[in-house]
PDB file of C-alpha atoms in Angstrom:
ATOM      1  CA  MET K1459       0.000   0.000   0.000  1.00 64.00           C
ATOM      2  CA  GLY K1460       1.137   3.510  -0.541  1.00 58.00           C
ATOM      3  CA  ASN K1461       0.153   7.104  -0.205  1.00 65.00           C
ATOM      4  CA  SER K1462      -0.451   7.465  -3.946  1.00 77.00           C
ATOM      5  CA  ALA K1463      -2.966   4.624  -4.128  1.00 90.00           C
ATOM      6  CA  GLN K1464      -6.684   5.366  -4.272  1.00 96.00           C
ATOM      7  CA  TYR K1465      -9.293   3.470  -2.261  1.00 98.00           C
ATOM      8  CA  VAL K1466     -13.055   3.489  -2.656  1.00 98.00           C
ATOM      9  CA  VAL K1467     -15.207   2.008   0.106  1.00 98.00           C
ATOM     10  CA  LEU K1468     -18.785   0.899  -0.574  1.00 98.00           C
ATOM     11  CA  CYS K1469     -20.549  -0.471   2.472  1.00 97.00           C
ATOM     12  CA  GLU K1470     -23.844  -0.860   4.277  1.00 95.00           C
ATOM     13  CA  ASP K1471     -23.306   1.141   7.439  1.00 95.00           C
ATOM     14  CA  LEU K1472     -21.236   3.698   9.324  1.00 96.00           C
ATOM     15  CA  GLN K1473     -19.615   1.147  11.652  1.00 97.00           C
ATOM     16  CA  THR K1474     -18.177  -0.788   8.729  1.00 97.00           C
ATOM     17  CA  GLN K1475     -17.097   2.403   7.004  1.00 97.00           C
ATOM     18  CA  VAL K1476     -15.122   3.430  10.118  1.00 98.00           C
ATOM     19  CA  PHE K1477     -13.634  -0.076  10.414  1.00 98.00           C
ATOM     20  CA  ILE K1478     -12.462  -0.274   6.788  1.00 98.00           C
ATOM     21  CA  ARG K1479     -11.121   3.274   6.748  1.00 98.00           C
ATOM     22  CA  ARG K1480      -9.064   2.626   9.882  1.00 98.00           C
ATOM     23  CA  ALA K1481      -7.777  -0.692   8.479  1.00 98.00           C
ATOM     24  CA  LEU K1482      -6.633   1.113   5.316  1.00 98.00           C
ATOM     25  CA  ILE K1483      -4.932   3.890   7.268  1.00 98.00           C
ATOM     26  CA  ARG K1484      -3.127   1.245   9.333  1.00 98.00           C
ATOM     27  CA  ARG K1485      -1.679  -0.112   6.091  1.00 97.00           C
ATOM     28  CA  GLY K1486      -0.408   3.334   5.112  1.00 97.00           C
ATOM     29  CA  ALA K1487      -3.255   4.697   3.012  1.00 97.00           C
ATOM     30  CA  HIS K1488      -3.392   8.468   3.147  1.00 97.00           C
ATOM     31  CA  PRO K1489      -6.811   9.509   4.546  1.00 97.00           C
ATOM     32  CA  ARG K1490      -7.364  11.873   1.619  1.00 97.00           C
ATOM     33  CA  ARG K1491      -6.911   8.970  -0.809  1.00 97.00           C
ATOM     34  CA  ILE K1492      -9.838   7.070   0.736  1.00 98.00           C
ATOM     35  CA  GLN K1493     -13.215   7.817  -0.825  1.00 98.00           C
ATOM     36  CA  LEU K1494     -16.207   6.746   1.226  1.00 98.00           C
ATOM     37  CA  VAL K1495     -19.278   6.193  -0.934  1.00 97.00           C
ATOM     38  CA  ALA K1496     -22.362   7.748   0.631  1.00 95.00           C
ATOM     39  CA  LEU K1497     -24.189   5.419   2.991  1.00 94.00           C
ATOM     40  CA  PRO K1498     -27.755   4.354   2.276  1.00 90.00           C
ATOM     41  CA  ALA K1499     -30.401   6.723   3.568  1.00 84.00           C
ATOM     42  CA  SER K1500     -32.710   5.283   6.185  1.00 73.00           C
ATOM     43  CA  ASP K1501     -35.589   5.383   3.691  1.00 62.00           C
ATOM     44  CA  GLU K1502     -33.683   3.385   1.036  1.00 61.00           C
ATOM     45  CA  GLY K1503     -34.364   0.017   2.636  1.00 63.00           C
ATOM     46  CA  ALA K1504     -31.849  -2.694   3.410  1.00 86.00           C
ATOM     47  CA  GLY K1505     -28.163  -1.874   3.207  1.00 91.00           C
ATOM     48  CA  ASP K1506     -27.383  -5.043   1.260  1.00 93.00           C
ATOM     49  CA  ALA K1507     -29.738  -3.984  -1.552  1.00 94.00           C
ATOM     50  CA  TYR K1508     -28.097  -0.560  -1.612  1.00 95.00           C
ATOM     51  CA  VAL K1509     -24.630  -2.077  -1.946  1.00 97.00           C
ATOM     52  CA  ALA K1510     -25.705  -4.544  -4.653  1.00 97.00           C
ATOM     53  CA  THR K1511     -27.384  -1.738  -6.609  1.00 96.00           C
ATOM     54  CA  HIS K1512     -24.391   0.618  -6.420  1.00 97.00           C
ATOM     55  CA  TYR K1513     -21.665  -1.971  -6.899  1.00 98.00           C
ATOM     56  CA  PRO K1514     -21.737  -2.124 -10.741  1.00 98.00           C
ATOM     57  CA  LYS K1515     -21.314   1.656 -11.046  1.00 98.00           C
ATOM     58  CA  GLN K1516     -18.452   1.589  -8.541  1.00 98.00           C
ATOM     59  CA  ALA K1517     -16.839  -1.386 -10.297  1.00 98.00           C
ATOM     60  CA  GLU K1518     -17.011   0.427 -13.624  1.00 98.00           C
ATOM     61  CA  ALA K1519     -15.421   3.555 -12.132  1.00 98.00           C
ATOM     62  CA  HIS K1520     -12.785   1.420 -10.409  1.00 98.00           C
ATOM     63  CA  ARG K1521     -11.855  -0.318 -13.635  1.00 98.00           C
ATOM     64  CA  SER K1522     -11.473   3.027 -15.351  1.00 97.00           C
ATOM     65  CA  ARG K1523      -9.240   4.363 -12.532  1.00 96.00           C
ATOM     66  CA  ALA K1524      -7.217   1.152 -12.317  1.00 95.00           C
ATOM     67  CA  ALA K1525      -6.227   1.522 -15.971  1.00 93.00           C
ATOM     68  CA  HIS K1526      -3.977   4.456 -15.067  1.00 93.00           C
ATOM     69  CA  THR K1527      -3.406   4.433 -11.298  1.00 95.00           C
ATOM     70  CA  LEU K1528      -3.128   2.046  -8.376  1.00 96.00           C
ATOM     71  CA  ALA K1529      -6.746   1.812  -7.253  1.00 97.00           C
ATOM     72  CA  SER K1530      -8.728  -0.481  -4.955  1.00 98.00           C
ATOM     73  CA  LEU K1531     -12.423  -1.005  -4.350  1.00 98.00           C
ATOM     74  CA  ILE K1532     -13.564  -2.466  -1.042  1.00 98.00           C
ATOM     75  CA  VAL K1533     -17.160  -3.699  -0.999  1.00 98.00           C
ATOM     76  CA  HIS K1534     -18.888  -4.695   2.229  1.00 98.00           C
ATOM     77  CA  ILE K1535     -22.149  -6.576   2.529  1.00 97.00           C
ATOM     78  CA  ASP K1536     -23.337  -8.446   5.630  1.00 96.00           C
ATOM     79  CA  ALA K1537     -24.217 -12.130   5.517  1.00 95.00           C
ATOM     80  CA  ASP K1538     -27.192 -11.899   7.837  1.00 91.00           C
ATOM     81  CA  PRO K1539     -28.598 -15.075   9.443  1.00 91.00           C
ATOM     82  CA  ALA K1540     -30.582 -16.015   6.324  1.00 92.00           C
ATOM     83  CA  ASN K1541     -27.579 -15.843   3.946  1.00 95.00           C
ATOM     84  CA  SER K1542     -24.169 -17.439   3.669  1.00 96.00           C
ATOM     85  CA  VAL K1543     -20.969 -15.578   2.894  1.00 97.00           C
ATOM     86  CA  SER K1544     -20.749 -17.300  -0.493  1.00 97.00           C
ATOM     87  CA  ALA K1545     -24.382 -16.360  -1.278  1.00 97.00           C
ATOM     88  CA  ARG K1546     -23.592 -12.696  -0.617  1.00 97.00           C
ATOM     89  CA  MET K1547     -20.485 -12.851  -2.802  1.00 98.00           C
ATOM     90  CA  THR K1548     -22.587 -14.454  -5.513  1.00 98.00           C
ATOM     91  CA  ARG K1549     -25.110 -11.635  -5.162  1.00 97.00           C
ATOM     92  CA  LEU K1550     -22.350  -9.117  -5.864  1.00 98.00           C
ATOM     93  CA  ASP K1551     -21.171 -11.133  -8.866  1.00 98.00           C
ATOM     94  CA  GLN K1552     -24.759 -11.289 -10.129  1.00 98.00           C
ATOM     95  CA  ALA K1553     -25.077  -7.517  -9.824  1.00 98.00           C
ATOM     96  CA  LEU K1554     -22.191  -7.167 -12.288  1.00 98.00           C
ATOM     97  CA  ALA K1555     -23.739  -9.734 -14.630  1.00 98.00           C
ATOM     98  CA  ALA K1556     -27.105  -7.954 -14.523  1.00 98.00           C
ATOM     99  CA  ALA K1557     -25.327  -4.744 -15.565  1.00 98.00           C
ATOM    100  CA  HIS K1558     -23.688  -6.636 -18.474  1.00 98.00           C
ATOM    101  CA  MET K1559     -20.252  -6.227 -16.943  1.00 98.00           C
ATOM    102  CA  PRO K1560     -17.476  -8.804 -16.779  1.00 97.00           C
ATOM    103  CA  PRO K1561     -17.093 -10.658 -13.480  1.00 97.00           C
ATOM    104  CA  ARG K1562     -14.493  -9.669 -10.929  1.00 98.00           C
ATOM    105  CA  ALA K1563     -11.162 -11.031 -12.131  1.00 97.00           C
ATOM    106  CA  SER K1564      -8.737 -12.738  -9.776  1.00 96.00           C
ATOM    107  CA  GLN K1565      -6.083 -10.046 -10.275  1.00 95.00           C
ATOM    108  CA  GLU K1566      -8.467  -7.102  -9.775  1.00 97.00           C
ATOM    109  CA  ARG K1567      -8.018  -5.059  -6.632  1.00 98.00           C
ATOM    110  CA  ILE K1568     -11.659  -5.487  -5.628  1.00 98.00           C
ATOM    111  CA  ALA K1569     -12.216  -6.961  -2.172  1.00 98.00           C
ATOM    112  CA  TYR K1570     -15.500  -8.363  -0.873  1.00 98.00           C
ATOM    113  CA  LEU K1571     -15.730  -8.098   2.918  1.00 98.00           C
ATOM    114  CA  VAL K1572     -18.672 -10.208   4.071  1.00 98.00           C
ATOM    115  CA  PRO K1573     -18.965 -10.630   7.842  1.00 98.00           C
ATOM    116  CA  LYS K1574     -21.409 -13.337   8.889  1.00 97.00           C
ATOM    117  CA  ARG K1575     -24.266 -11.755  10.780  1.00 95.00           C
ATOM    118  CA  ASN K1576     -22.633  -8.301  10.661  1.00 96.00           C
ATOM    119  CA  ILE K1577     -19.398  -6.383  11.273  1.00 97.00           C
ATOM    120  CA  GLU K1578     -19.933  -6.544  15.040  1.00 97.00           C
ATOM    121  CA  THR K1579     -19.069 -10.260  14.872  1.00 98.00           C
ATOM    122  CA  TRP K1580     -15.553  -9.344  13.749  1.00 98.00           C
ATOM    123  CA  LEU K1581     -15.325  -6.435  16.179  1.00 98.00           C
ATOM    124  CA  HIS K1582     -16.238  -8.537  19.164  1.00 97.00           C
ATOM    125  CA  PHE K1583     -13.802 -11.249  18.081  1.00 98.00           C
ATOM    126  CA  TYR K1584     -10.914  -8.775  18.057  1.00 98.00           C
ATOM    127  CA  LEU K1585     -11.991  -6.650  21.013  1.00 97.00           C
ATOM    128  CA  ASP K1586     -13.320  -9.342  23.369  1.00 96.00           C
ATOM    129  CA  GLY K1587     -11.589 -12.428  22.020  1.00 95.00           C
ATOM    130  CA  PRO K1588     -12.907 -15.895  21.293  1.00 94.00           C
ATOM    131  CA  PRO K1589     -15.084 -17.765  21.594  1.00 93.00           C
ATOM    132  CA  ILE K1590     -17.386 -16.054  19.178  1.00 94.00           C
ATOM    133  CA  ASP K1591     -20.013 -17.343  16.814  1.00 93.00           C
ATOM    134  CA  GLU K1592     -21.585 -16.023  13.673  1.00 96.00           C
ATOM    135  CA  THR K1593     -25.210 -16.356  14.726  1.00 95.00           C
ATOM    136  CA  THR K1594     -25.225 -14.185  17.854  1.00 95.00           C
ATOM    137  CA  GLU K1595     -26.259 -10.574  17.430  1.00 94.00           C
ATOM    138  CA  TYR K1596     -23.451  -8.695  19.173  1.00 95.00           C
ATOM    139  CA  ALA K1597     -23.902  -5.207  20.589  1.00 93.00           C
ATOM    140  CA  LYS K1598     -23.598  -2.239  18.240  1.00 93.00           C
ATOM    141  CA  TYR K1599     -21.247   0.656  18.933  1.00 94.00           C
ATOM    142  CA  ARG K1600     -23.779   3.374  18.150  1.00 93.00           C
ATOM    143  CA  SER K1601     -22.281   6.837  18.609  1.00 96.00           C
ATOM    144  CA  ARG K1602     -18.996   5.114  19.522  1.00 96.00           C
ATOM    145  CA  GLU K1603     -18.024   3.792  16.105  1.00 97.00           C
ATOM    146  CA  SER K1604     -14.362   4.737  16.570  1.00 97.00           C
ATOM    147  CA  ASP K1605     -14.155   2.270  19.477  1.00 98.00           C
ATOM    148  CA  CYS K1606     -13.519  -0.293  16.722  1.00 97.00           C
ATOM    149  CA  TRP K1607     -10.093   1.139  15.852  1.00 98.00           C
ATOM    150  CA  PRO K1608      -8.082  -1.528  17.750  1.00 98.00           C
ATOM    151  CA  ALA K1609     -10.093  -4.243  15.983  1.00 98.00           C
ATOM    152  CA  ALA K1610      -9.595  -2.614  12.568  1.00 98.00           C
ATOM    153  CA  GLU K1611      -5.871  -2.307  13.158  1.00 98.00           C
ATOM    154  CA  ALA K1612      -5.579  -5.939  14.308  1.00 98.00           C
ATOM    155  CA  PHE K1613      -7.545  -7.054  11.232  1.00 98.00           C
ATOM    156  CA  SER K1614      -5.262  -5.012   8.986  1.00 98.00           C
ATOM    157  CA  ASP K1615      -2.126  -6.385  10.675  1.00 98.00           C
ATOM    158  CA  ASP K1616      -3.391  -9.976  10.396  1.00 98.00           C
ATOM    159  CA  ALA K1617      -4.157  -9.509   6.704  1.00 98.00           C
ATOM    160  CA  ALA K1618      -0.755  -7.968   6.000  1.00 98.00           C
ATOM    161  CA  SER K1619       1.139 -10.690   7.853  1.00 98.00           C
ATOM    162  CA  ASN K1620      -1.037 -13.467   6.391  1.00 98.00           C
ATOM    163  CA  THR K1621      -1.972 -14.501   9.921  1.00 97.00           C
ATOM    164  CA  VAL K1622      -5.188 -16.261  10.861  1.00 97.00           C
ATOM    165  CA  PRO K1623      -5.937 -15.707  14.548  1.00 98.00           C
ATOM    166  CA  PRO K1624      -6.776 -18.860  16.507  1.00 97.00           C
ATOM    167  CA  HIS K1625     -10.509 -19.589  16.659  1.00 97.00           C
ATOM    168  CA  ALA K1626     -11.322 -16.942  14.033  1.00 98.00           C
ATOM    169  CA  PRO K1627     -14.820 -17.362  12.568  1.00 97.00           C
ATOM    170  CA  PRO K1628     -14.952 -18.478   8.903  1.00 98.00           C
ATOM    171  CA  SER K1629     -16.216 -15.143   7.554  1.00 98.00           C
ATOM    172  CA  LEU K1630     -13.290 -13.350   9.192  1.00 98.00           C
ATOM    173  CA  ILE K1631     -10.827 -15.787   7.634  1.00 98.00           C
ATOM    174  CA  ALA K1632     -12.401 -15.109   4.233  1.00 98.00           C
ATOM    175  CA  GLY K1633     -12.335 -11.358   4.937  1.00 98.00           C
ATOM    176  CA  LEU K1634      -8.615 -11.431   5.713  1.00 98.00           C
ATOM    177  CA  SER K1635      -7.962 -13.182   2.408  1.00 98.00           C
ATOM    178  CA  GLU K1636     -10.102 -10.657   0.537  1.00 98.00           C
ATOM    179  CA  PHE K1637      -8.394  -7.677   2.204  1.00 98.00           C
ATOM    180  CA  ARG K1638      -5.024  -9.044   1.065  1.00 98.00           C
ATOM    181  CA  ARG K1639      -6.217  -8.547  -2.534  1.00 97.00           C
ATOM    182  CA  ILE K1640      -5.718  -4.822  -2.099  1.00 97.00           C
ATOM    183  CA  LEU K1641      -2.485  -4.840  -0.099  1.00 94.00           C
TER     184      LEU K1641
END
């Protein structure tokens, strides 16, 4: 990662936006080089639908930027209790197909971060330690979103060092691998 790289973050909620931004800064991204796509308005419905709808436009813009600069797109969508991580990734892939766009290529700097249940699962794993499961609804950090900074930094460090913390939930392991796509 470097200061000249550009990062675009498309996610469902403020907590995840804070988490990803802090993880990028930990890896050396200059804060001014991180673009946070507007969050869904409360009247726009579910955050996952918002992300799936906006992803093709962001992917197209990313591909245009990546042709002439080091650019990364980080896409977050929760795998709530009714969906698996792979189903959510497939949903993102299908959004590209529906827009008549090529699928995400293995060498593209597009990362899918898909916490099972929601981002609080990962936060509580890093902040409180295992055991943790991906079905429990962990407490939100409303109005204290920056409390996640130690978790974001640990996530970023684990991704950079290719470390899988003991007892990490499967979605976190997948998220670490995805985050390495942009390092």
